[in-house]
C-alpha cells in the first residue's frame, strides 16, 4: 500500500506528534508499505531525504519565532545581576511553518509517480489541509488523527495568554470541523473524542480511539549501570522524582517544582530531574533559585534514544503536572519501564495513570496534593512495587504493534470504501439523486 503521512510537526522535533509520526512511518515501512512523509523543512528550503526505508519530503518553510523547533538547544538567556535571567521572547531557532505547501506536494507526487492509496494527516495546520485538498482532487481517502490540544500552543504564547480561553474554544471547534473532512478520524483516547464531539456516533465519518502506542521492546524495566549516573552527574544514593517532556508553560512544571519543595520536608534525600527543553526553562531555573532548591533540581535538556529510556528507568516515580495531555506518551513510557506515575485528573491521563492502581491523580495545580502523592510513593516501597506491577499490565494494551495493525485495518476500510464511490462530480450528483 502507498501511504502519505502529513505532519506539520516531524522529527527531529521532539514531541508526541512528531514521535508518533516517525514511529508510524518506520513501522509501516517495516511491514512492506511504501511511505512518504510530508513535513516542514528544517532549513527552510524544499528537499527530499531517504531515511530508514521511507521518504521524507521537506516542504519550504519559514521561521515562527515564538515557539521552539526543539531540534537544537535554546540559546542561553541573558542574565541580570549574575543570577536573574530574562525570559526568551523571540527565538531564532523557532518552529518551522510551511505556508503554501500544496504546489510542492502536487509537484512531488506528479514527477515521482507517487499516488497514495491513503493519506494520513497528523496535525490540522497548513500541510495537513493541503494534503486533504490534494487527496480530494485525486479521489484518495483521508484518515485524520488529532493528537493536539490547543492549550499546547496558545497557553505557551505569553502575548496571547490572556485570550487563551477564547482561542482554545475556537481552535477546538476548528479541529472538529477539520476532522469532518476525513473519511475516518482517530484520537489517542476516548476522552479526547468526547471533548471534541458531544455525539461522535452522529458524525458523518467513523471516529475511533487508537492509542499512540510505544515500542514495548525498547521501553522495559531494567537496572541502569552506575556509569549512566556518572555521565550525567546525578547522585546515586537519592530518590529520583522524574519529569520528562517539553519544558513549556502549558506543562505547569512550576507546579511540580513547588510540590517538590513541599516534598523535601518529608523526603530530604530526594531530587527532581527534569528532562527536556523549552521556552519556560529560564523561569523554572529562576524559581529553583528563589526557593533555594537549585542544588536539588537537575535540568538535563533534551535526551533521545537509550539515554531517554534510562532516565525513565532510574526514576522512583514519574510526575507530570500538565493539564493538557491528549494521551501523554511519557506516561506510557514511564509505565512500560515499571514506574509509578502521578498526573493531573484532566482529560485522557486517567486512561494511563489510574488513581490508586498504578499511581495517583491530582487536581490541577494542587501543590499539596501532588506533594502528598509523591510522599506516599517514596515512603512506601510495597505500594510503589504494587503500582509498578499494575502499570506493566496496563501498558500491554498500548503496544505499538497493536496500533500499527489497527491503522492498517483502518486504511484498508477507507480504501475499499473509496473504490466504490463515484470519482467525478456528475456521477456523484446522479448517485445522490438515486438515493
Short mmCIF file of C-alpha atoms in Angstrom, two decimals:
data_model
loop_
_atom_site.label_atom_id
_atom_site.label_comp_id
_atom_site.label_asym_id
_atom_site.label_seq_id
_atom_site.Cartn_x
_atom_site.Cartn_y
_atom_site.Cartn_z
CA UNK A 1 0.00 0.00 0.00
CA UNK A 2 1.23 3.54 -0.76
CA UNK A 3 0.75 5.73 2.29
CA UNK A 4 1.26 9.51 2.59
CA UNK A 5 1.75 10.86 6.11
CA UNK A 6 1.22 14.60 6.51
CA UNK A 7 2.68 16.08 9.68
CA UNK A 8 3.35 19.75 10.37
CA UNK A 9 5.48 18.51 13.28
CA UNK A 10 8.06 15.84 12.48
CA UNK A 11 11.44 14.53 13.55
CA UNK A 12 13.93 15.91 14.53
CA UNK A 13 11.39 17.94 16.51
CA UNK A 14 10.73 16.09 19.76
CA UNK A 15 7.13 15.97 20.92
CA UNK A 16 4.27 13.48 20.93
CA UNK A 17 3.08 14.20 17.39
CA UNK A 18 6.50 14.03 15.75
CA UNK A 19 7.49 10.88 17.65
CA UNK A 20 4.26 9.11 16.76
CA UNK A 21 4.54 10.15 13.09
CA UNK A 22 8.10 8.83 12.97
CA UNK A 23 7.10 5.56 14.65
CA UNK A 24 4.20 5.19 12.22
CA UNK A 25 6.41 5.76 9.17
CA UNK A 26 9.09 3.34 10.38
CA UNK A 27 6.74 0.54 11.36
CA UNK A 28 4.60 0.77 8.21
CA UNK A 29 7.80 0.63 6.13
CA UNK A 30 8.95 -2.48 8.01
CA UNK A 31 5.61 -4.10 7.13
CA UNK A 32 6.28 -3.60 3.44
CA UNK A 33 4.32 -0.41 2.71
CA UNK A 34 5.67 2.48 0.62
CA UNK A 35 5.64 5.52 2.90
CA UNK A 36 6.20 9.18 2.07
CA UNK A 37 6.12 11.78 4.87
CA UNK A 38 5.35 15.42 4.03
CA UNK A 39 6.74 17.76 6.69
CA UNK A 40 8.26 21.26 7.06
CA UNK A 41 11.87 21.72 6.03
CA UNK A 42 14.18 22.45 8.96
CA UNK A 43 16.45 24.51 6.71
CA UNK A 44 13.63 26.43 5.04
CA UNK A 45 14.31 25.03 1.54
CA UNK A 46 12.48 22.23 -0.25
CA UNK A 47 14.38 18.95 -0.15
CA UNK A 48 13.80 15.20 -0.26
CA UNK A 49 15.57 12.75 2.01
CA UNK A 50 15.56 8.99 2.49
CA UNK A 51 15.69 7.57 5.99
CA UNK A 52 15.05 4.10 7.40
CA UNK A 53 13.47 2.95 4.15
CA UNK A 54 10.90 5.72 3.77
CA UNK A 55 10.95 9.14 2.11
CA UNK A 56 10.60 12.50 3.86
CA UNK A 57 9.58 15.38 1.61
CA UNK A 58 10.70 18.55 3.37
CA UNK A 59 8.47 21.39 2.20
CA UNK A 60 9.59 25.03 2.06
CA UNK A 61 9.10 26.72 5.41
CA UNK A 62 9.55 29.95 7.34
CA UNK A 63 10.61 30.60 10.91
CA UNK A 64 7.86 31.03 13.52
CA UNK A 65 9.97 32.77 16.17
CA UNK A 66 7.63 32.48 19.17
CA UNK A 67 7.71 28.70 19.58
CA UNK A 68 10.86 26.50 19.72
CA UNK A 69 11.60 23.96 16.99
CA UNK A 70 13.14 21.65 19.63
CA UNK A 71 15.74 20.41 17.14
CA UNK A 72 18.58 22.15 18.99
CA UNK A 73 19.09 23.64 22.46
CA UNK A 74 17.74 27.11 23.06
CA UNK A 75 20.41 29.80 23.17
CA UNK A 76 21.42 30.80 26.70
CA UNK A 77 19.27 33.61 28.03
CA UNK A 78 20.79 36.90 29.11
CA UNK A 79 21.41 37.35 32.81
CA UNK A 80 20.87 40.27 35.12
CA UNK A 81 22.69 40.70 38.42
CA UNK A 82 24.53 37.47 37.78
CA UNK A 83 21.56 35.20 38.62
CA UNK A 84 18.25 36.53 37.31
CA UNK A 85 17.73 35.60 33.67
CA UNK A 86 15.47 37.32 31.15
CA UNK A 87 12.81 35.06 29.60
CA UNK A 88 13.16 34.49 25.85
CA UNK A 89 10.56 36.21 23.71
CA UNK A 90 11.97 35.91 20.18
CA UNK A 91 13.56 32.65 19.01
CA UNK A 92 15.98 32.45 16.09
CA UNK A 93 15.51 28.68 16.01
CA UNK A 94 11.72 28.76 16.09
CA UNK A 95 9.22 26.24 14.78
CA UNK A 96 9.28 25.85 11.00
CA UNK A 97 5.94 26.58 9.31
CA UNK A 98 5.08 25.66 5.70
CA UNK A 99 2.75 28.40 4.46
CA UNK A 100 1.98 27.31 0.87
CA UNK A 101 2.71 23.58 0.64
CA UNK A 102 0.09 22.49 -1.92
CA UNK A 103 2.12 23.13 -5.10
CA UNK A 104 5.18 21.34 -3.76
CA UNK A 105 3.07 18.35 -2.70
CA UNK A 106 1.44 18.20 -6.12
CA UNK A 107 4.76 18.61 -7.94
CA UNK A 108 6.49 15.89 -5.94
CA UNK A 109 3.69 13.38 -6.50
CA UNK A 110 3.48 14.18 -10.22
CA UNK A 111 7.18 13.99 -11.05
CA UNK A 112 7.88 10.97 -8.84
CA UNK A 113 4.82 9.00 -9.89
CA UNK A 114 3.57 8.77 -6.32
CA UNK A 115 -0.20 8.45 -5.97
CA UNK A 116 -1.02 7.46 -2.40
CA UNK A 117 -3.66 4.82 -1.71
CA UNK A 118 -4.41 6.69 1.52
CA UNK A 119 -3.43 9.95 3.21
CA UNK A 120 -2.96 10.09 6.99
CA UNK A 121 -2.96 13.62 8.46
CA UNK A 122 -1.37 14.12 11.90
CA UNK A 123 -1.95 17.83 12.58
CA UNK A 124 -4.54 20.37 11.50
CA UNK A 125 -2.23 23.00 10.02
CA UNK A 126 -1.12 24.02 6.52
CA UNK A 127 0.42 20.74 5.36
CA UNK A 128 -2.50 18.77 6.78
CA UNK A 129 -5.06 20.91 4.93
CA UNK A 130 -3.03 20.90 1.71
CA UNK A 131 -2.86 17.09 1.78
CA UNK A 132 -6.62 16.88 2.26
CA UNK A 133 -7.15 19.21 -0.72
CA UNK A 134 -4.76 17.12 -2.82
CA UNK A 135 -6.47 13.89 -1.75
CA UNK A 136 -9.95 15.22 -2.58
CA UNK A 137 -8.89 16.29 -6.08
CA UNK A 138 -7.37 12.86 -6.71
CA UNK A 139 -10.06 10.66 -5.13
CA UNK A 140 -7.79 9.47 -2.32
CA UNK A 141 -9.25 8.53 1.09
CA UNK A 142 -8.16 10.57 4.12
CA UNK A 143 -7.57 9.49 7.71
CA UNK A 144 -7.14 12.30 10.26
CA UNK A 145 -5.64 11.82 13.72
CA UNK A 146 -5.95 14.65 16.20
CA UNK A 147 -3.16 14.46 18.78
CA UNK A 148 -3.02 18.06 19.92
CA UNK A 149 -4.80 20.18 22.48
CA UNK A 150 -4.96 23.91 21.66
CA UNK A 151 -3.52 24.68 25.10
CA UNK A 152 -0.28 23.07 23.93
CA UNK A 153 0.36 26.12 21.77
CA UNK A 154 -1.64 29.14 22.85
CA UNK A 155 -1.09 28.88 26.60
CA UNK A 156 2.62 28.91 25.79
CA UNK A 157 2.50 32.14 23.78
CA UNK A 158 2.71 34.74 26.51
CA UNK A 159 1.33 37.59 24.43
CA UNK A 160 -1.82 35.56 23.73
CA UNK A 161 -2.19 34.05 27.21
CA UNK A 162 -4.97 36.46 28.36
CA UNK A 163 -7.03 35.45 25.32
CA UNK A 164 -6.23 31.74 25.50
CA UNK A 165 -9.65 30.55 26.84
CA UNK A 166 -11.45 32.13 23.87
CA UNK A 167 -8.78 30.99 21.40
CA UNK A 168 -8.79 27.45 22.80
CA UNK A 169 -12.56 27.11 22.31
CA UNK A 170 -12.26 28.43 18.77
CA UNK A 171 -9.45 26.00 17.97
CA UNK A 172 -11.44 23.08 19.39
CA UNK A 173 -14.26 23.95 17.01
CA UNK A 174 -11.76 24.27 14.15
CA UNK A 175 -10.18 20.87 14.83
CA UNK A 176 -13.63 19.29 14.93
CA UNK A 177 -14.56 20.78 11.56
CA UNK A 178 -11.15 19.79 10.19
CA UNK A 179 -11.79 16.17 11.19
CA UNK A 180 -15.13 16.25 9.42
CA UNK A 181 -13.25 16.47 6.11
CA UNK A 182 -11.86 12.98 6.66
CA UNK A 183 -13.16 9.56 5.68
CA UNK A 184 -12.08 8.28 9.09
CA UNK A 185 -10.96 10.10 12.24
CA UNK A 186 -9.00 8.86 15.22
CA UNK A 187 -7.82 10.31 18.51
CA UNK A 188 -5.49 8.72 21.06
CA UNK A 189 -8.17 8.30 23.75
CA UNK A 190 -11.92 8.21 24.24
CA UNK A 191 -11.76 11.33 26.43
CA UNK A 192 -10.18 13.27 23.57
CA UNK A 193 -13.05 12.24 21.29
CA UNK A 194 -15.67 13.23 23.85
CA UNK A 195 -14.04 16.65 24.23
CA UNK A 196 -14.44 17.39 20.51
CA UNK A 197 -17.71 15.59 19.73
CA UNK A 198 -20.75 15.54 22.01
CA UNK A 199 -22.25 12.71 19.95
CA UNK A 200 -19.45 11.12 17.90
CA UNK A 201 -21.80 8.37 16.76
CA UNK A 202 -23.73 11.02 14.78
CA UNK A 203 -20.67 12.27 12.88
CA UNK A 204 -20.64 11.73 9.11
CA UNK A 205 -17.49 9.61 9.35
CA UNK A 206 -16.33 6.93 11.82
CA UNK A 207 -14.39 8.20 14.85
CA UNK A 208 -12.30 5.81 16.90
CA UNK A 209 -9.86 5.92 19.80
CA UNK A 210 -6.49 4.46 18.79
CA UNK A 211 -3.60 4.67 21.23
CA UNK A 212 -0.37 6.27 20.04
CA UNK A 213 1.38 3.24 21.47
CA UNK A 214 5.07 2.74 22.25
CA UNK A 215 7.58 0.06 21.35
CA UNK A 216 7.49 -2.28 24.34
CA UNK A 217 10.63 -3.98 23.07
CA UNK A 218 12.57 -0.79 23.88
CA UNK A 219 10.86 0.58 27.00
CA UNK A 220 11.36 -2.11 29.63
CA UNK A 221 12.19 -2.27 33.36
CA UNK A 222 15.93 -2.69 33.67
CA UNK A 223 18.69 -1.85 36.13
CA UNK A 224 20.84 1.04 34.91
CA UNK A 225 24.61 0.86 35.17
CA UNK A 226 26.28 3.32 37.53
CA UNK A 227 28.18 4.84 34.59
CA UNK A 228 24.91 6.46 33.49
CA UNK A 229 24.79 8.44 36.74
CA UNK A 230 28.40 9.47 36.25
CA UNK A 231 27.75 10.56 32.67
CA UNK A 232 25.01 13.00 33.72
CA UNK A 233 26.47 13.90 37.15
CA UNK A 234 23.47 12.54 39.01
CA UNK A 235 23.54 11.29 42.62
CA UNK A 236 23.38 7.53 43.03
CA UNK A 237 22.01 7.48 46.59
CA UNK A 238 18.94 9.73 46.21
CA UNK A 239 15.30 9.05 45.45
CA UNK A 240 14.57 10.44 42.00
CA UNK A 241 11.38 12.25 41.03
CA UNK A 242 11.32 12.35 37.23
CA UNK A 243 9.66 14.67 34.73
CA UNK A 244 10.24 14.21 31.01
CA UNK A 245 8.82 16.28 28.16
CA UNK A 246 8.69 19.77 26.74
CA UNK A 247 9.67 22.48 29.19
CA UNK A 248 6.93 24.90 28.19
CA UNK A 249 4.44 26.94 30.21
CA UNK A 250 1.39 24.77 29.50
CA UNK A 251 3.15 21.79 31.11
CA UNK A 252 2.88 23.50 34.55
CA UNK A 253 6.33 22.30 35.64
CA UNK A 254 6.43 25.24 38.06
CA UNK A 255 3.66 23.48 40.00
CA UNK A 256 5.80 20.34 40.16
CA UNK A 257 8.78 22.34 41.45
CA UNK A 258 6.62 23.87 44.21
CA UNK A 259 5.35 20.38 45.08
CA UNK A 260 8.91 19.10 45.18
CA UNK A 261 9.79 21.87 47.63
CA UNK A 262 6.99 20.62 49.90
CA UNK A 263 8.06 17.02 49.39
CA UNK A 264 11.54 17.82 50.76
CA UNK A 265 10.01 18.28 54.21
CA UNK A 266 9.42 14.50 54.34
CA UNK A 267 11.97 13.24 51.81
CA UNK A 268 15.17 15.22 52.27
CA UNK A 269 17.16 12.67 50.30
CA UNK A 270 15.11 13.15 47.10
CA UNK A 271 15.98 15.08 43.94
CA UNK A 272 13.95 16.31 40.98
CA UNK A 273 15.21 15.53 37.48
CA UNK A 274 13.69 17.46 34.57
CA UNK A 275 14.47 16.10 31.09
CA UNK A 276 13.62 18.32 28.13
CA UNK A 277 13.91 21.88 26.88
CA UNK A 278 11.54 24.69 26.04
CA UNK A 279 10.54 28.30 26.46
CA UNK A 280 9.83 28.05 30.21
CA UNK A 281 13.31 26.84 31.14
CA UNK A 282 14.53 30.27 32.29
CA UNK A 283 11.53 30.86 34.54
CA UNK A 284 11.88 27.43 36.11
CA UNK A 285 15.58 27.84 36.78
CA UNK A 286 14.86 31.22 38.42
CA UNK A 287 12.16 29.57 40.52
CA UNK A 288 14.56 26.94 41.89
CA UNK A 289 16.94 29.73 42.97
CA UNK A 290 14.11 31.66 44.60
CA UNK A 291 13.06 28.52 46.53
CA UNK A 292 16.69 27.76 47.41
CA UNK A 293 16.49 24.24 45.94
CA UNK A 294 18.62 24.72 42.81
CA UNK A 295 21.13 22.15 44.11
CA UNK A 296 18.39 19.51 44.22
CA UNK A 297 16.81 20.13 40.80
CA UNK A 298 18.64 18.80 37.73
CA UNK A 299 17.82 20.23 34.30
CA UNK A 300 19.09 17.68 31.79
CA UNK A 301 18.00 19.20 28.48
CA UNK A 302 16.66 17.16 25.58
CA UNK A 303 17.56 13.47 25.55
CA UNK A 304 16.80 10.78 22.97
CA UNK A 305 17.43 7.11 22.33
CA UNK A 306 18.80 4.83 25.05
CA UNK A 307 19.61 7.76 27.32
CA UNK A 308 15.94 8.80 27.34
CA UNK A 309 14.89 5.26 28.24
CA UNK A 310 17.47 5.10 31.03
CA UNK A 311 16.18 8.36 32.53
CA UNK A 312 12.81 6.64 32.87
CA UNK A 313 14.49 3.60 34.40
CA UNK A 314 16.35 5.46 37.15
CA UNK A 315 13.20 7.18 38.41
CA UNK A 316 11.47 6.22 41.65
CA UNK A 317 8.32 7.98 40.46
CA UNK A 318 7.30 9.82 37.30
CA UNK A 319 5.33 13.04 37.84
CA UNK A 320 3.62 15.40 35.41
CA UNK A 321 1.57 18.43 36.42
CA UNK A 322 0.40 19.09 32.85
CA UNK A 323 -3.38 19.50 32.40
CA UNK A 324 -3.23 19.48 28.58
CA UNK A 325 -2.39 15.90 27.57
CA UNK A 326 -4.44 14.16 24.88
CA UNK A 327 -2.76 10.92 25.94
CA UNK A 328 0.78 11.56 27.11
CA UNK A 329 3.40 9.30 25.53
CA UNK A 330 5.72 9.94 28.50
CA UNK A 331 3.15 8.29 30.80
CA UNK A 332 3.20 5.24 28.51
CA UNK A 333 6.99 5.18 28.56
CA UNK A 334 7.20 5.51 32.34
CA UNK A 335 4.65 2.76 32.96
CA UNK A 336 6.45 0.48 30.49
CA UNK A 337 9.66 0.99 32.49
CA UNK A 338 7.82 -0.11 35.63
CA UNK A 339 7.44 3.28 37.29
CA UNK A 340 4.58 4.56 39.48
CA UNK A 341 3.05 7.65 37.85
CA UNK A 342 1.39 10.81 39.12
CA UNK A 343 -0.67 13.04 36.82
CA UNK A 344 -3.44 15.61 36.71
CA UNK A 345 -7.03 14.39 36.70
CA UNK A 346 -7.93 16.13 33.44
CA UNK A 347 -8.84 14.58 30.10
CA UNK A 348 -7.15 11.42 28.91
CA UNK A 349 -4.39 10.99 31.50
CA UNK A 350 -6.65 8.80 33.65
CA UNK A 351 -6.58 6.07 30.99
CA UNK A 352 -2.86 5.57 31.65
CA UNK A 353 -2.48 6.94 35.17
CA UNK A 354 -5.23 5.11 37.05
CA UNK A 355 -5.79 6.54 40.51
CA UNK A 356 -4.88 4.05 43.24
CA UNK A 357 -3.95 1.39 40.67
CA UNK A 358 -0.60 2.40 39.19
CA UNK A 359 -0.32 5.90 40.63
CA UNK A 360 -2.29 8.93 41.73
CA UNK A 361 -4.39 11.59 40.00
CA UNK A 362 -4.36 15.12 41.41
CA UNK A 363 -6.29 18.33 40.90
CA UNK A 364 -4.80 20.89 38.53
CA UNK A 365 -2.11 22.98 40.27
CA UNK A 366 -2.85 21.42 43.67
CA UNK A 367 0.68 21.64 45.05
CA UNK A 368 -0.10 19.99 48.39
CA UNK A 369 -1.91 17.06 46.79
CA UNK A 370 0.93 16.40 44.35
CA UNK A 371 3.49 16.61 47.16
CA UNK A 372 1.44 14.24 49.31
CA UNK A 373 1.13 11.77 46.41
CA UNK A 374 4.90 11.83 45.86
CA UNK A 375 5.48 11.22 49.57
CA UNK A 376 3.08 8.24 49.64
CA UNK A 377 5.03 6.51 46.88
CA UNK A 378 8.55 7.38 48.08
CA UNK A 379 7.82 6.35 51.66
CA UNK A 380 6.02 3.08 50.91
CA UNK A 381 8.03 0.55 48.90
CA UNK A 382 5.23 -2.03 48.96
CA UNK A 383 2.82 0.48 47.42
CA UNK A 384 5.40 1.57 44.83
CA UNK A 385 6.04 -2.07 43.82
CA UNK A 386 2.29 -2.70 43.50
CA UNK A 387 1.87 0.39 41.31
CA UNK A 388 4.81 -0.73 39.18
CA UNK A 389 3.33 -4.20 38.65
CA UNK A 390 -0.12 -2.82 37.80
CA UNK A 391 1.38 -0.30 35.37
CA UNK A 392 3.11 -3.07 33.45
CA UNK A 393 -0.27 -4.77 32.99
CA UNK A 394 -1.98 -1.54 31.86
CA UNK A 395 0.72 -0.79 29.29
CA UNK A 396 0.20 -4.10 27.49
CA UNK A 397 -2.84 -2.52 25.83
CA UNK A 398 -0.63 0.16 24.28
CA UNK A 399 1.90 -1.89 22.34
CA UNK A 400 2.91 -0.06 19.15
CA UNK A 401 2.39 -3.26 17.16
CA UNK A 402 -1.32 -3.21 18.02
CA UNK A 403 -1.52 0.45 16.99
CA UNK A 404 0.08 -0.16 13.58
CA UNK A 405 -2.14 -3.18 12.93
CA UNK A 406 -5.20 -1.10 13.78
CA UNK A 407 -4.21 1.65 11.35
CA UNK A 408 -3.60 -0.92 8.62
CA UNK A 409 -7.17 -2.12 9.16
CA UNK A 410 -8.48 1.45 9.00
CA UNK A 411 -6.53 2.16 5.80
CA UNK A 412 -7.99 -0.92 4.15
CA UNK A 413 -11.52 0.09 5.17
CA UNK A 414 -11.29 3.58 3.71
CA UNK A 415 -9.52 2.40 0.53
CA UNK A 416 -12.16 -0.27 -0.10
CA UNK A 417 -14.97 2.20 0.56
CA UNK A 418 -13.44 4.90 -1.67
CA UNK A 419 -13.10 2.42 -4.53
CA UNK A 420 -16.89 2.05 -4.62
CA UNK A 421 -17.59 5.79 -4.70
CA UNK A 422 -18.05 7.76 -7.96
CA UNK A 423 -14.96 9.74 -8.97
CA UNK A 424 -16.38 12.70 -10.90
CA UNK A 425 -18.94 15.29 -9.88
CA UNK A 426 -21.50 14.18 -12.44
CA UNK A 427 -21.53 10.63 -11.12
CA UNK A 428 -21.72 11.91 -7.56
CA UNK A 429 -24.72 14.09 -8.43
CA UNK A 430 -26.53 11.23 -10.19
CA UNK A 431 -25.77 8.90 -7.29
CA UNK A 432 -27.14 11.44 -4.80
CA UNK A 433 -30.43 11.74 -6.71
CA UNK A 434 -30.75 7.95 -6.84
CA UNK A 435 -30.57 7.87 -3.08
#
